Amino acid sequence: YCVLLMDMVTPIRRALATCVPLLWFVRVADGMPDPAQRDLLTRQETSRQTGGRVTLTAAELKLDVQLRRLKEREMSAAPFPPAVHFFNAKPLIQESPVFKLLQEMPKGAALHVHASSLVGVDWLVKNVTYRPHCYVCFTWDNSVRFVFSDRRPFPRWDCVYWQLLEALRARLGDPTGFDDGLMQHLTLFTEDPDGEYPSQEVVWEKFERAFVAAAGLITHAPVLRDYFYKGLEELLHDNILYLELRSGLSKTYELDGAVHDKVWTLKTFREVTRTFRADHPDFLGARVIVSVKAAVKEAIQLQKDFPDVVAGFDMVGREDGGRALWYFREALSLPADLGVTLPYFFHAGETDDEGTDVDQNILDALLFNTTRIGHGFALAHHPLAKELSRKRNVAVELCPISNQVLRLVSDLRNHPAAVLMSEGHPMVISSDDPSLFGTTGLSYDFYEAFVGIGGLRANLGTLKELALNSIRYSSLPAHLKDAGLVMWQKKWDAFIFNNS
Ligand SMILES: *[C@@H]1O[C@H](CO)[C@@H](O)[C@H](O)[C@H]1NC(C)=O
Ligand SMILES: *[C@@H]1O[C@H](CO)[C@@H](O)[C@H](O)[C@H]1NC(C)=O
Ligand SMILES: [Zn+2]
């Protein structure tokens, strides 16, 4: 065997090559590594991955075998959806049998979703813009604004000419085409994502324009109420039982221009959640993570007044454009200084640039005792932060489609979370801004994580652990976590029963 090997090495390495095989292959006389040893190592490595220590029941194992077969088929087909931009992959994913199973699977909780993009734009356009008293205006920078008003709104700096939407739609005579146009203003979706969004800057600009455009619709008080309800409905429909919503708690307005404050928004959210729970007893509930730039004092007060509905605080905005956590260190130290608790849920490390402020946010988030890490895209590159986050059980909120659409990674098989998944780092799957990316619920993100990032090795145990994680790492108090786990298990058992 030495001769064979030596043929393949350069003469310079020849001396080395003669002794290395002797050291490596002493166990088996014919030079082959011990197959039992190989099996053992493979099993040991697999046991470290997310869900690697989950024991599956006989019925679960049956479904697991089936899932693997389906996944193998998908991986050998071209194009492979996780390798393609989500906007082009979406129709492929919708056809996938794995995806259909994931839709049916009880996924637990959605822990990283922004309120401004909770509900699909279909509903915003087909339902909300069809309500009476809706005015529309097209801005010079190719965006759109909406406002509900009982009289024609005054011109303002960005909007000189307001038209009654109902009248405009009737006059143009092509409601479907017109509505499609409106939808394009409210999402990032395009058939040519690489051409239209050549850089992170360009896609973030569009992101912010869409965000501002939707605000006029969502912040109309009667709409907001329906919007929250519809959002919970979409989640439940995707077999999710609990939500932690990041929200800036925008002020809302009435037809006559009257304005409600943040507390009104929070109370409305609580009330809608209660109504929804009464209508759907198999839904556990929803809480808010107050996401306002540096408004720590305000968040402390809100958490004190609404402990059941306010989970904690996050800094909002695009990390890369805005200030880093360390810049706000004084404000962020306030709760500790005052001796009050305000759990943090920071976005951190949503970047592919190493060594920048945003990159540094990962460690700072941990220093400020963050409860979870939003994205943590950069975490795999920070050995110490990774160790800390693991030791303290600080889960990463992985949002694969968001990372791809916002251009941190193109082929999701190369997502750095593949490393975290292979070593079982605490992790949950979420959707970030579903309406902007054209997703609802969590099934699309689960698909990308399970098929793309996890690859063939991710199995039913992985899925089970990810779902369980979403309840474990939620902000819920222990007794509600227990209730959630019981509720989830019941749904899970039914899912397994129906599919094995
Ligand atoms: C819009 O949504 C509301 C609440 O979700 C519903 O009651 C209403 O019937 C819908 N209207 C249309 C036109 O779809
Ligand atoms: C973080 O937690 C540690 C240990 O519990 C505590 O000493 C420290 O004050 C906390 N820091 C902040 C900023 O809350
Ligand atoms: Zn986010």
mmCIF file of N, CA and C and ligand atoms in Angstrom, residues 112 114 246 314 347 350 375 399 402 432-433, ligand 3:
data_model
loop_
_atom_site.group_PDB
_atom_site.id
_atom_site.type_symbol
_atom_site.label_atom_id
_atom_site.label_comp_id
_atom_site.label_asym_id
_atom_site.label_seq_id
_atom_site.Cartn_x
_atom_site.Cartn_y
_atom_site.Cartn_z
ATOM 1 N N HIS A 112 -38.644 35.717 15.874
ATOM 2 C CA HIS A 112 -38.008 36.912 15.288
ATOM 3 C C HIS A 112 -38.793 37.347 14.055
ATOM 4 N N HIS A 114 -40.788 40.999 12.516
ATOM 5 C CA HIS A 114 -41.037 42.432 12.719
ATOM 6 C C HIS A 114 -42.483 42.773 12.395
ATOM 7 N N ARG A 246 -41.351 41.755 17.210
ATOM 8 C CA ARG A 246 -40.564 42.973 17.426
ATOM 9 C C ARG A 246 -41.352 44.141 16.857
ATOM 10 N N ASP A 314 -35.274 45.494 22.115
ATOM 11 C CA ASP A 314 -34.260 45.324 21.066
ATOM 12 C C ASP A 314 -34.002 46.692 20.452
ATOM 13 N N HIS A 347 -30.506 42.323 17.877
ATOM 14 C CA HIS A 347 -29.951 41.964 16.578
ATOM 15 C C HIS A 347 -28.441 42.111 16.730
ATOM 16 N N GLU A 350 -25.422 40.830 12.088
ATOM 17 C CA GLU A 350 -26.113 40.615 10.810
ATOM 18 C C GLU A 350 -25.217 41.213 9.723
ATOM 19 N N HIS A 375 -30.197 36.932 14.404
ATOM 20 C CA HIS A 375 -29.325 36.572 13.272
ATOM 21 C C HIS A 375 -28.027 35.912 13.712
ATOM 22 N N CYS A 399 -32.445 33.355 10.472
ATOM 23 C CA CYS A 399 -33.452 33.746 9.476
ATOM 24 C C CYS A 399 -32.839 33.596 8.087
ATOM 25 N N SER A 402 -34.042 35.796 4.944
ATOM 26 C CA SER A 402 -33.659 37.193 5.141
ATOM 27 C C SER A 402 -32.187 37.395 4.778
ATOM 28 N N ASP A 432 -38.063 36.882 10.153
ATOM 29 C CA ASP A 432 -37.631 38.280 10.100
ATOM 30 C C ASP A 432 -38.688 39.216 9.505
ATOM 31 N N ASP A 433 -38.759 39.316 8.178
ATOM 32 C CA ASP A 433 -39.712 40.221 7.528
ATOM 33 C C ASP A 433 -40.508 39.499 6.451
HETATM 34 ZN ZN ZN B 3 -34.800 41.438 12.264
#
